[in-house]
Backbone as a ProteinNet text record, in pm:
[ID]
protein_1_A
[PRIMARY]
XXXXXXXXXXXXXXXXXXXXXXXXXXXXXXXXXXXXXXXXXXXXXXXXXXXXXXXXXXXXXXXXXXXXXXXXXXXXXXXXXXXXXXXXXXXXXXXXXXXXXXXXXXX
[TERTIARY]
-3296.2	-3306	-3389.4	-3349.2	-3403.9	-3481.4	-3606.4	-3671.5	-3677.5	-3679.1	-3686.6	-3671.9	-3545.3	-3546.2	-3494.5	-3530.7	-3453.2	-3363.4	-3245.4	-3123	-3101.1	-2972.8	-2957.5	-2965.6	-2964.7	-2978.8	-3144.4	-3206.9	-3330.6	-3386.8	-3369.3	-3384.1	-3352.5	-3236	-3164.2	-3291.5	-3298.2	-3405.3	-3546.3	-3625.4	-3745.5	-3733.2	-3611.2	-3633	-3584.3	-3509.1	-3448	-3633.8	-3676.8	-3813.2	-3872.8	-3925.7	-4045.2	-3961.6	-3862.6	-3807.1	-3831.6	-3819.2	-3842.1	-4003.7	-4098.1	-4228.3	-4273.1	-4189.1	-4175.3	-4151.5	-4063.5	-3958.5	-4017.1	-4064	-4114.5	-4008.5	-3853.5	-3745.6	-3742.6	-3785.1	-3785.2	-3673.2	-3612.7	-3501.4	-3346.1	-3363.1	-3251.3	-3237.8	-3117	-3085.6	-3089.3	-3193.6	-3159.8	-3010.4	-2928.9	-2804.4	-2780.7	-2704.2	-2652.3	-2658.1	-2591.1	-2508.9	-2641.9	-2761.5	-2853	-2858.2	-2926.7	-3011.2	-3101.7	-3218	-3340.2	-3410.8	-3365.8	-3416.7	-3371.2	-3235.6	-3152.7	-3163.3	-3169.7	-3131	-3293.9	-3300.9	-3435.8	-3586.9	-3580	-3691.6	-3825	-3766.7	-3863.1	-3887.5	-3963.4	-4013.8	-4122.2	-4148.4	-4255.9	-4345.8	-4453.1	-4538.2	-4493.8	-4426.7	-4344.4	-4230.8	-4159.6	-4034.9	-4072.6	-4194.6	-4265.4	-4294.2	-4373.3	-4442.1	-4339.7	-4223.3	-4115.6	-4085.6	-4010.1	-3958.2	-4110.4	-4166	-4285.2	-4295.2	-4261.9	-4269.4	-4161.9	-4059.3	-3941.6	-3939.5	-3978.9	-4039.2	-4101.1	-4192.4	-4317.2	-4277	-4203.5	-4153.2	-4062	-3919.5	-3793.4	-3761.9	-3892.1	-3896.2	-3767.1	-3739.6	-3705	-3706.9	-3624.2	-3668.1	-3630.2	-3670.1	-3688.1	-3733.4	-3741.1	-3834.4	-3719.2	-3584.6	-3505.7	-3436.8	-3492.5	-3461.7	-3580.1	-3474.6	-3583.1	-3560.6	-3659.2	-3708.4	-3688.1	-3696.2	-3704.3	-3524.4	-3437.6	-3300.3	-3242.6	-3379	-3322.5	-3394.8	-3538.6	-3608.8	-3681.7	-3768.8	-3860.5	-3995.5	-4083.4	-4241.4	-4337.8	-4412.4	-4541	-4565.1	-4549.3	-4615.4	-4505.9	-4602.8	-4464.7	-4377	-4270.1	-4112.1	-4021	-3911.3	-3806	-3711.9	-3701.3	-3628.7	-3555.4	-3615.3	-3619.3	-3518	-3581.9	-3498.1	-3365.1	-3382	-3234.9	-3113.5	-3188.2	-3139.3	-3029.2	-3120.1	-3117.2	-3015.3	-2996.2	-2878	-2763.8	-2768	-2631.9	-2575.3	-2731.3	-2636	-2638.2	-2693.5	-2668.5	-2788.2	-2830.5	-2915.4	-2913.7	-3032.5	-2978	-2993	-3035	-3095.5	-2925.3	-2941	-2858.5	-2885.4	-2776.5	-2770.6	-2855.4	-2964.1	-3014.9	-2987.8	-2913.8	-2894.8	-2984.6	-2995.6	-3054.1	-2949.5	-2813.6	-2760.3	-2764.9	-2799	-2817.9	-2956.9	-3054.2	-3162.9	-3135.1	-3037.3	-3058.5	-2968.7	-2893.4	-2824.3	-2914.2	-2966.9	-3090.1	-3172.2	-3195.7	-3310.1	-3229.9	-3111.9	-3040.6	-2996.1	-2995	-2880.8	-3034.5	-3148.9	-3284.7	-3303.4	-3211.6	-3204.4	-3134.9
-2771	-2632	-2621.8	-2543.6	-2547.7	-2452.3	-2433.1	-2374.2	-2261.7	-2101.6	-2002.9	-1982.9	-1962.8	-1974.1	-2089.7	-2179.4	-2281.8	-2328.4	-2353.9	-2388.4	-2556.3	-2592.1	-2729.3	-2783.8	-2773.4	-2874.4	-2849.3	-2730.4	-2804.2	-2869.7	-2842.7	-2948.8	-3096.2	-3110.6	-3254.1	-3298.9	-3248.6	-3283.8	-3291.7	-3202.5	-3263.8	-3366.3	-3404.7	-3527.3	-3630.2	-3642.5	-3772.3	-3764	-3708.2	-3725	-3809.4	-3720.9	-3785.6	-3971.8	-3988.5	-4129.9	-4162.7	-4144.2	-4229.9	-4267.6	-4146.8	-4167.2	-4285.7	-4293.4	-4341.8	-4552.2	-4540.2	-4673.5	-4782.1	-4921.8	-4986.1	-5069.6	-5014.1	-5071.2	-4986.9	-4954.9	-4883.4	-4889.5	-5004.8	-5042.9	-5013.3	-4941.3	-4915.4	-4754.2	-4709.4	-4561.3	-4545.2	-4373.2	-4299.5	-4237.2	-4282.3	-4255.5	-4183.4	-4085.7	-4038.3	-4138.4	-4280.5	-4353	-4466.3	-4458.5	-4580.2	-4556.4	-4663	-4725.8	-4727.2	-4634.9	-4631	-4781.1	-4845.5	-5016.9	-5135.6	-5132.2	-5194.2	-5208.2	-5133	-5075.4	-5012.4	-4965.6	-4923.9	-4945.5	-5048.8	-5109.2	-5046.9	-4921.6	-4852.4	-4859.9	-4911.3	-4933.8	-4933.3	-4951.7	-4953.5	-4797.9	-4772.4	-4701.9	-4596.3	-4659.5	-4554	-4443.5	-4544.8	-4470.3	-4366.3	-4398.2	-4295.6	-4171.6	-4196.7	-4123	-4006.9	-4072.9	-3980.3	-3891.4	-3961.3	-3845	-3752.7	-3773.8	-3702.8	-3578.7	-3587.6	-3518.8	-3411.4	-3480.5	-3423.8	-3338.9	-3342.9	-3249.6	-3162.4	-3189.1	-3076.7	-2983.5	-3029.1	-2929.4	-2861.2	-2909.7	-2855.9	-2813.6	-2811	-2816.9	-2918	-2977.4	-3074.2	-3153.2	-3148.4	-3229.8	-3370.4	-3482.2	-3632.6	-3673.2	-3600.8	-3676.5	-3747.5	-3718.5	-3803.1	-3961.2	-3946.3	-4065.7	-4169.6	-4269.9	-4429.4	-4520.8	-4439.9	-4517.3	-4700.2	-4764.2	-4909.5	-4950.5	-4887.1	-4941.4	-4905.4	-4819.6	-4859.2	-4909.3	-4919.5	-4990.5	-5072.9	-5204.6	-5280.6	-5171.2	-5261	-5156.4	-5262	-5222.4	-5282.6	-5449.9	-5489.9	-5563.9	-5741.8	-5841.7	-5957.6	-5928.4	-5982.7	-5991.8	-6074	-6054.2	-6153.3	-6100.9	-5988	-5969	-6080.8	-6155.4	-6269.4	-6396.1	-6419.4	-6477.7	-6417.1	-6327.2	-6283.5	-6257.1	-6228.3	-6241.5	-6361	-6435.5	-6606.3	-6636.5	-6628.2	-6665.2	-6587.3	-6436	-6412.7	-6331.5	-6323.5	-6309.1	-6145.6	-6128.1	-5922.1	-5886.2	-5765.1	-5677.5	-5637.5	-5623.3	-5572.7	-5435.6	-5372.2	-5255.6	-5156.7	-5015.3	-4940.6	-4876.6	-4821.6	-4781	-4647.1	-4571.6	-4471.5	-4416.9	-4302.6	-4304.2	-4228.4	-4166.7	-4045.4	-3921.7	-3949.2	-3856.7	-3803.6	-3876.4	-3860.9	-3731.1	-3818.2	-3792	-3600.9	-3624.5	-3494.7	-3370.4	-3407.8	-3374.8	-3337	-3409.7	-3365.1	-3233.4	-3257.9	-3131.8	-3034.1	-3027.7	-2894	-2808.2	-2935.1	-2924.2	-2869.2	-2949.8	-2927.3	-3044.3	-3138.3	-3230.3	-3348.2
-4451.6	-4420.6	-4294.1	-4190.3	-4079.7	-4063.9	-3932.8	-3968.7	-3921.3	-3970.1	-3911	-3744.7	-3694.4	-3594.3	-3479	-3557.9	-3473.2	-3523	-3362.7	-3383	-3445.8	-3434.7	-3486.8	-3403.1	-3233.7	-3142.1	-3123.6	-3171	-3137.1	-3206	-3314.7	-3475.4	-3434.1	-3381.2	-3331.5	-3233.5	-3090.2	-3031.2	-3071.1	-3160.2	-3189.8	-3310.5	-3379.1	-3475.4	-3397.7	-3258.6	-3216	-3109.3	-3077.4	-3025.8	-3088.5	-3173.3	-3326.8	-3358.9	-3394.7	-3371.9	-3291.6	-3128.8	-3006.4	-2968.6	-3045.9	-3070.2	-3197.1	-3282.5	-3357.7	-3340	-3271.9	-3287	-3189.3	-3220.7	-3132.7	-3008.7	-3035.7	-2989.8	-2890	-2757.3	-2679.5	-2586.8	-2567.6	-2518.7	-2566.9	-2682.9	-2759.6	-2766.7	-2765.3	-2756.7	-2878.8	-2891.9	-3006.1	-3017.2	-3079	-3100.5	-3270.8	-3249.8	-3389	-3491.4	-3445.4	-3551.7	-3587.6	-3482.9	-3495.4	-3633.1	-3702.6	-3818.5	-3810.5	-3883.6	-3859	-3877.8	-3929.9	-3954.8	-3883.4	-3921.1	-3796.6	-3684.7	-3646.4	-3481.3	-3463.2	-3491.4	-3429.6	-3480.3	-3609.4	-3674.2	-3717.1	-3767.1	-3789.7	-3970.4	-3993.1	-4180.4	-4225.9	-4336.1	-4417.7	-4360.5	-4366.4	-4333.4	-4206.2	-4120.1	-4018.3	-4096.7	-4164.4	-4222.9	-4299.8	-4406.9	-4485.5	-4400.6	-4318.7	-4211	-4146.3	-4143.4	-4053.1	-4119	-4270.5	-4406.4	-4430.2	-4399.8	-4453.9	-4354	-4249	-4102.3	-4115.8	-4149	-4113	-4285.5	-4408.5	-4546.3	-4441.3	-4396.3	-4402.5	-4277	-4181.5	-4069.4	-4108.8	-4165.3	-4182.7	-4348.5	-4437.8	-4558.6	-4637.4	-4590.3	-4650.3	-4773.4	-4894.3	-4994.3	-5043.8	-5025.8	-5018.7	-5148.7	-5273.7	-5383.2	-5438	-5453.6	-5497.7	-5417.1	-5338.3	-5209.2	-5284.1	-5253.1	-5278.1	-5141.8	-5078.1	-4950.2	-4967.3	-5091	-5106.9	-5097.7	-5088.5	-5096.4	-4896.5	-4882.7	-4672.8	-4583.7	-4620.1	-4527.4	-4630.5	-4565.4	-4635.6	-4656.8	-4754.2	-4722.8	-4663.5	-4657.2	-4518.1	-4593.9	-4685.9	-4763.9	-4702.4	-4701.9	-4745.2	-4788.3	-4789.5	-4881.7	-4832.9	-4927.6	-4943.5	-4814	-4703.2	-4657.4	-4596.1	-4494.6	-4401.4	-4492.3	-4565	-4680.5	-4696.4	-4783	-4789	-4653.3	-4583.7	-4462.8	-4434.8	-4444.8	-4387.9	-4502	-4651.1	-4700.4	-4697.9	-4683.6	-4670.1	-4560.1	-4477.6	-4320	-4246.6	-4350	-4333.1	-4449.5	-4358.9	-4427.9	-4582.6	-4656.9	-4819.9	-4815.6	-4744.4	-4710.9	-4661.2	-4752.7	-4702.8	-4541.1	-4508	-4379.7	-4400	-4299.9	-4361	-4148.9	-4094.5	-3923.8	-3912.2	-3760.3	-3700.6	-3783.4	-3759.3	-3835.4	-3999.5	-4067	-4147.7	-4207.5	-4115.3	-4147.8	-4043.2	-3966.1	-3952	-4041.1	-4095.4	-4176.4	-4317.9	-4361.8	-4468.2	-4418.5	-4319.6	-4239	-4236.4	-4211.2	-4182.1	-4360.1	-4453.5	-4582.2	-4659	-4625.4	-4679.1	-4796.5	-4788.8	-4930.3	-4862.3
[MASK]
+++++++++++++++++++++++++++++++++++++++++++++++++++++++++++++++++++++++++++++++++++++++++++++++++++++++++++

């Protein structure tokens, strides 16, 4: 749900911002289709940080989302591993689009 007043492209521009503030991949375009993990390696404690941003600006509701099935969390893990045996991410795809799509839907 967007917020009083603002349109969806400005909604679009201050959340593809807040990502580019966000993302230590500076070399990589914020694109609709990026992967917030993938492609732009943003996890654990960032990823929290963003959904948390993007709740409290666009009222947004995230309590049913399990942040652990799209990005890793800050801690060791098996990612690297799993990686290494089957070649591809275990982690769902979570985009910029998406995440803007929640902000607008509010869920």
């Amino acid at each position: 749900m967007l917020v009083v007043g603002m349109t969806s492209e400005a909604a679009k521009t201050s959340i593809i911002e807040r990502i580019k503030e966000t993302t230590v991949e500076t070399d990589v375009p914020v694109t609709l289709d990026a992967d917030l993990y993938e492609d732009l390696r943003i996890w654990g404690g960032d990823f929290y940080e963003l959904i948390a941003w993007i709740a409290e600006t666009f009222g947004t509701d995230f309590s049913s989302m399990d942040a652990s099935k799209y990005v890793p969390g800050e801690g060791p893990g098996e990612l690297g591993f799993v990686r290494l045996l089957s070649g591809k991410s275990p982690y769902r795809k979570c985009t910029v689009a998406q995440l803007l799509a929640a902000a607008e839907h509010g869920r």
